[in-house]
One Martini backbone bead per residue (centre of mass of N, CA, C, O) as a GRO file, in nm:
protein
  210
    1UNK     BB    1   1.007   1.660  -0.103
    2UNK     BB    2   0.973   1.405   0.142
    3UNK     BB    3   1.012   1.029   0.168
    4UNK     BB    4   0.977   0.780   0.403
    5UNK     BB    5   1.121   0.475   0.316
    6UNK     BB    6   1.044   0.149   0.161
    7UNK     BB    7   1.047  -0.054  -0.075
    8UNK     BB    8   0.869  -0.280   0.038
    9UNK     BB    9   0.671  -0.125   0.108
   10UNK     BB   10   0.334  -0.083   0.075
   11UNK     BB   11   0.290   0.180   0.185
   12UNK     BB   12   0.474   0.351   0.010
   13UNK     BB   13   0.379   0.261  -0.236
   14UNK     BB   14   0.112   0.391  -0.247
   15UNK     BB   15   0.270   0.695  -0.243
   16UNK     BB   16   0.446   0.646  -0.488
   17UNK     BB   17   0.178   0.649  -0.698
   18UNK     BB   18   0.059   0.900  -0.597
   19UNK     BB   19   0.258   1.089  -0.711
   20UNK     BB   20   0.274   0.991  -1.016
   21UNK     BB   21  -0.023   1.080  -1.056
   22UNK     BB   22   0.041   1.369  -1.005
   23UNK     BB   23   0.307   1.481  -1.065
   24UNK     BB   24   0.529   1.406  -0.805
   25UNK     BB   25   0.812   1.520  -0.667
   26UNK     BB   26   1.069   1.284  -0.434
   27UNK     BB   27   1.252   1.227  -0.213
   28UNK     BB   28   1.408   0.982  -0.119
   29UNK     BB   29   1.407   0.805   0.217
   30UNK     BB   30   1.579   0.509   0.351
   31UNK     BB   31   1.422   0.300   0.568
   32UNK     BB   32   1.548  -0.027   0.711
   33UNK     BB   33   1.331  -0.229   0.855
   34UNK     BB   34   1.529  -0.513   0.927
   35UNK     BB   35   1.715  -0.304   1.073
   36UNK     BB   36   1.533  -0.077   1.224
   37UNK     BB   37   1.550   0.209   1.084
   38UNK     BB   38   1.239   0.282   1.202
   39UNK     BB   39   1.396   0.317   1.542
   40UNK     BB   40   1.586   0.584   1.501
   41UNK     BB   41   1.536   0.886   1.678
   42UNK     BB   42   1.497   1.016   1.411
   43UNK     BB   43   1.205   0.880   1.317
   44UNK     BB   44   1.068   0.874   1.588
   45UNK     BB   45   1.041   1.234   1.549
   46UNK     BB   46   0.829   1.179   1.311
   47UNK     BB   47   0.753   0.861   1.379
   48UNK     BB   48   0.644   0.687   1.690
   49UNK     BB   49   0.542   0.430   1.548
   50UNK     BB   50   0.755   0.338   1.334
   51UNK     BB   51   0.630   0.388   1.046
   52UNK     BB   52   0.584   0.345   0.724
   53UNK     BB   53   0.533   0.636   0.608
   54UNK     BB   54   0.665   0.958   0.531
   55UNK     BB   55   0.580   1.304   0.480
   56UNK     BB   56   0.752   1.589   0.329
   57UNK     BB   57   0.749   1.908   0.289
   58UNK     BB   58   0.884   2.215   0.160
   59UNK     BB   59   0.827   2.290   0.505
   60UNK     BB   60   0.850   2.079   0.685
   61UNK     BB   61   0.587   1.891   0.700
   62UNK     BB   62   0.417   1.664   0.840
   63UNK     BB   63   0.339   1.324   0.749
   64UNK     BB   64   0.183   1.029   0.834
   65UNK     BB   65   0.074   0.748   0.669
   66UNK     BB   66  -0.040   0.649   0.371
   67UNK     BB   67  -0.386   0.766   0.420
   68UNK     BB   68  -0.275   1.087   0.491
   69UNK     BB   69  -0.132   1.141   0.284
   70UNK     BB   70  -0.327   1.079   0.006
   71UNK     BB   71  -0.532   1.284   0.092
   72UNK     BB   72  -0.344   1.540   0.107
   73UNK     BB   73  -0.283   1.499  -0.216
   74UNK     BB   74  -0.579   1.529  -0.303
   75UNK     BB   75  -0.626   1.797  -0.164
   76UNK     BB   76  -0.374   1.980  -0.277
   77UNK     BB   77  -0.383   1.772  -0.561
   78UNK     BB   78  -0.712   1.700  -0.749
   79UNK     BB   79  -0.487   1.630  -1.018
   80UNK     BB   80  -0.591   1.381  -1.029
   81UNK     BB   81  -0.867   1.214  -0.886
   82UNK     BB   82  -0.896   0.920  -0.592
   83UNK     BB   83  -1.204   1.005  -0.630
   84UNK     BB   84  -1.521   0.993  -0.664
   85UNK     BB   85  -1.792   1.206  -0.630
   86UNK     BB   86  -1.955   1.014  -0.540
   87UNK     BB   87  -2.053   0.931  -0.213
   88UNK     BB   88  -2.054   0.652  -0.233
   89UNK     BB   89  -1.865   0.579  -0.406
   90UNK     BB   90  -1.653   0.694  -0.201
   91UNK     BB   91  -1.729   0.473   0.014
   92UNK     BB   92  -1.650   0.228  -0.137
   93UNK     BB   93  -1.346   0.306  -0.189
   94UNK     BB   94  -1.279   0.306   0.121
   95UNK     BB   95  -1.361   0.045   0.220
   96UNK     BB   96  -1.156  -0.120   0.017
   97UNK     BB   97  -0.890   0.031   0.119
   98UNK     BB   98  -0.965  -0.044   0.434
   99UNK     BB   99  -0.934  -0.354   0.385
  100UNK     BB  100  -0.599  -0.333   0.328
  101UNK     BB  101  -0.448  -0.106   0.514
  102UNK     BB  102  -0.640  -0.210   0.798
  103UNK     BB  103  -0.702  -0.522   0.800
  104UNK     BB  104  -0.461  -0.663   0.635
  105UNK     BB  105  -0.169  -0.535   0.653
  106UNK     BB  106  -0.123  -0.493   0.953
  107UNK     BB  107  -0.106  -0.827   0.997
  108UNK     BB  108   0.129  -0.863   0.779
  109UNK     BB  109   0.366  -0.727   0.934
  110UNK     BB  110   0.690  -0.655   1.038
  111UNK     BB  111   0.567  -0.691   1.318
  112UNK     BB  112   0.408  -0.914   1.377
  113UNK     BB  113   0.599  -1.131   1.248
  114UNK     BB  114   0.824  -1.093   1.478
  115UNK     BB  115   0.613  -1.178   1.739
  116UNK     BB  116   0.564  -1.456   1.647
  117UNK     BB  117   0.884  -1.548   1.674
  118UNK     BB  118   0.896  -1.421   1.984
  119UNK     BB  119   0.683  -1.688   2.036
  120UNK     BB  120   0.765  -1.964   1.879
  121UNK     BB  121   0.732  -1.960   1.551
  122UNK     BB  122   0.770  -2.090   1.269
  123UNK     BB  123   0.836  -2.001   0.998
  124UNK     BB  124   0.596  -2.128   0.835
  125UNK     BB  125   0.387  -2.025   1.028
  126UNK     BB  126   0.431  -1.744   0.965
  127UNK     BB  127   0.372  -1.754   0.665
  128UNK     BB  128   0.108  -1.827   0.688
  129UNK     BB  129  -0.013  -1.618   0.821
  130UNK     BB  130   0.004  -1.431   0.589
  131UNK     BB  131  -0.123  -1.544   0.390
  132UNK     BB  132  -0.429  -1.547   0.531
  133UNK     BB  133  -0.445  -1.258   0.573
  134UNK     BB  134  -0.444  -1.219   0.220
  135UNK     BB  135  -0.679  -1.422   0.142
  136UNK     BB  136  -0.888  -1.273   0.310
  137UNK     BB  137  -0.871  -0.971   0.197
  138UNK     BB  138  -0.871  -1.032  -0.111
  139UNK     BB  139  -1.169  -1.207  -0.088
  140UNK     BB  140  -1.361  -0.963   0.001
  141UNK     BB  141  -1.262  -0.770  -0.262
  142UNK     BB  142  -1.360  -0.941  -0.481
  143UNK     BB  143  -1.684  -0.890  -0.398
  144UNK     BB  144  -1.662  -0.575  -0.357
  145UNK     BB  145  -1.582  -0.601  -0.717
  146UNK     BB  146  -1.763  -0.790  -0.932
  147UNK     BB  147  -1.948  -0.578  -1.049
  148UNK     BB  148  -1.737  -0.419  -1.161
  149UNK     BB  149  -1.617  -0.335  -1.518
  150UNK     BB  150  -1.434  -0.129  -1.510
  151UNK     BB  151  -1.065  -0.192  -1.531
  152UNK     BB  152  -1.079  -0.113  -1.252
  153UNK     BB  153  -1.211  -0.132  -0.948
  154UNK     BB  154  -1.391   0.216  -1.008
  155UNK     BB  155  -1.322   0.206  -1.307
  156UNK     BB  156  -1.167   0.393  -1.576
  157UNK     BB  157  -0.994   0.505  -1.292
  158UNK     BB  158  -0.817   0.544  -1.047
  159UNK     BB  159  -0.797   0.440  -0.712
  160UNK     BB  160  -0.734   0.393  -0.374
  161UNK     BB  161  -0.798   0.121  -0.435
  162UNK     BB  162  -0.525   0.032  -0.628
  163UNK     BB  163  -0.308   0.156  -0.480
  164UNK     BB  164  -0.347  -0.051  -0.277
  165UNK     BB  165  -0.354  -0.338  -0.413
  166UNK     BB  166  -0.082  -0.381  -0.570
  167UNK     BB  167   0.061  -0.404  -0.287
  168UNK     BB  168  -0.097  -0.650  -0.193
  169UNK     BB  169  -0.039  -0.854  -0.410
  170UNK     BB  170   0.267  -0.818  -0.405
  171UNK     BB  171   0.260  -0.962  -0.105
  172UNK     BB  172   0.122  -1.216  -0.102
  173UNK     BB  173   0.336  -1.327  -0.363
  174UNK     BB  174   0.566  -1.317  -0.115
  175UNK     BB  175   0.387  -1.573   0.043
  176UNK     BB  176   0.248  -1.774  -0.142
  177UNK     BB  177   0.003  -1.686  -0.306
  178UNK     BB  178  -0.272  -1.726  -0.480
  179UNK     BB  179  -0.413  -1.522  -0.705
  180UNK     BB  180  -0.592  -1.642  -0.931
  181UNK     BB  181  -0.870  -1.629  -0.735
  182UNK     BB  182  -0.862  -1.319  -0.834
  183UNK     BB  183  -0.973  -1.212  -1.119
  184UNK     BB  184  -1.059  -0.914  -1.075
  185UNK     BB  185  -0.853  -0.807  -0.979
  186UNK     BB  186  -0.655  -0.880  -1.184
  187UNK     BB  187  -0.744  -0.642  -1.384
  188UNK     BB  188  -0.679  -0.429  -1.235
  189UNK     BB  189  -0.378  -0.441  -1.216
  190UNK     BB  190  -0.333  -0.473  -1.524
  191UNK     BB  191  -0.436  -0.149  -1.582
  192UNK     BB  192  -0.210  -0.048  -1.369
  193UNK     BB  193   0.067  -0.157  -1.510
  194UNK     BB  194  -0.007   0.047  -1.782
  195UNK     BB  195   0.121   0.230  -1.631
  196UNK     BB  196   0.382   0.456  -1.507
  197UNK     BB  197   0.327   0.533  -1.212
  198UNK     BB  198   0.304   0.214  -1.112
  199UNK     BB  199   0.590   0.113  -1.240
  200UNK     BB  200   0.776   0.327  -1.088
  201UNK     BB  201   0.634   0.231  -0.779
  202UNK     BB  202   0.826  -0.029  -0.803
  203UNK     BB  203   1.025  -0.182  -0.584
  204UNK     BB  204   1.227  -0.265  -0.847
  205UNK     BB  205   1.303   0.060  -0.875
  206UNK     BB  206   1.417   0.143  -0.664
  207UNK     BB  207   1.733   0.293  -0.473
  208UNK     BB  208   1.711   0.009  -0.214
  209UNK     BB  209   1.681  -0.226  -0.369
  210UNK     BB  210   1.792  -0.588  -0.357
   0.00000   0.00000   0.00000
């Protein structure tokens, strides 16, 4: 498999984890946000969003996007599963998912960020708005699993609920947002940093970190 990512994405990053929990192995293809290779016409034939990340299988077929990526590698390799049985608590699981995936990541990514400076914000309301939209997401999942024992998101093994945190929790302090006020995500994200496959995908591991 072929993965075209950047070692900064969080989008990528959750792909990244999801393979090493899978025990699956792909080639890194790194396209430079900030320089933009991910506009590049050869990348633009992959995904036309041009957003990172996508997934190219063994057959050359592809997946585009981190959310779309993750259920097929759940469902073409279901060990370990990435969601509880329960159908109530898979949907709990996935609300909290794309509370971070689909809610809060997309307004603070770099085509956002971008379009705000072409509007003639400065760097510091930049980033203003980028940690409010991480502090914004990042409590409200706080409270979605408030009453959750642990020490994961939602029990005593990862899904696709930590996959999303831990990415987004480091996107967070990237923007200098305070994260202590967030003690419960704090626990899960301790209990996921213990694992290999998560230390394994993070940024400053991949062979593009700067």
């Amino acid at each position: 498999m072929k993965l075209h990512g950047y070692f900064r994405s969080a989008a990528a990053y959750r792909v990244r984890i999801a393979l090493n929990l899978k025990g699956l192995s792909a080639e890194h293809l790194p396209h430079h946000l900030r320089k933009g290779e991910q506009c590049a016409p050869a990348y633009l034939a992959i995904n036309p969003q041009a957003f990172i990340p996508a997934l190219e299988d063994i057959a050359g077929a592809l997946v585009p996007n981190s959310l779309p990526i993750i259920k097929w590698l759940n469902e073409t390799h279901p060990k370990p599963p990435l969601l509880p049985k329960d159908p109530l608590r898979r949907a709990r699981v996935r609300a909290f998912a794309m509370a971070l995936a689909c809610d809060t990541h997309p307004v603070q990514n770099l085509k956002v960020l971008n379009r705000l400076r072409q509007l003639g914000l400065s760097e510091e309301k930049v980033t203003e708005w980028a940690a409010w939209v991480n502090r914004e997401g990042l409590a409200a999942c706080e409270i979605l699993i408030a009453s959750e024992k642990g020490p994961f998101c939602f029990g005593e093994r990862p899904t696709i609920a930590d996959l999303c945190l831990v990415p987004q929790l480091a996107n967070a302090r990237r923007f200098g947002v305070d994260v202590s006020i967030f003690p419960r995500l704090l626990k899960a994200e301790a209990a996921a940093r213990e694992m290999k496959a998560f230390a394994d995908a993070a940024p400053d591991r991949q062979t593009d970190a700067e």
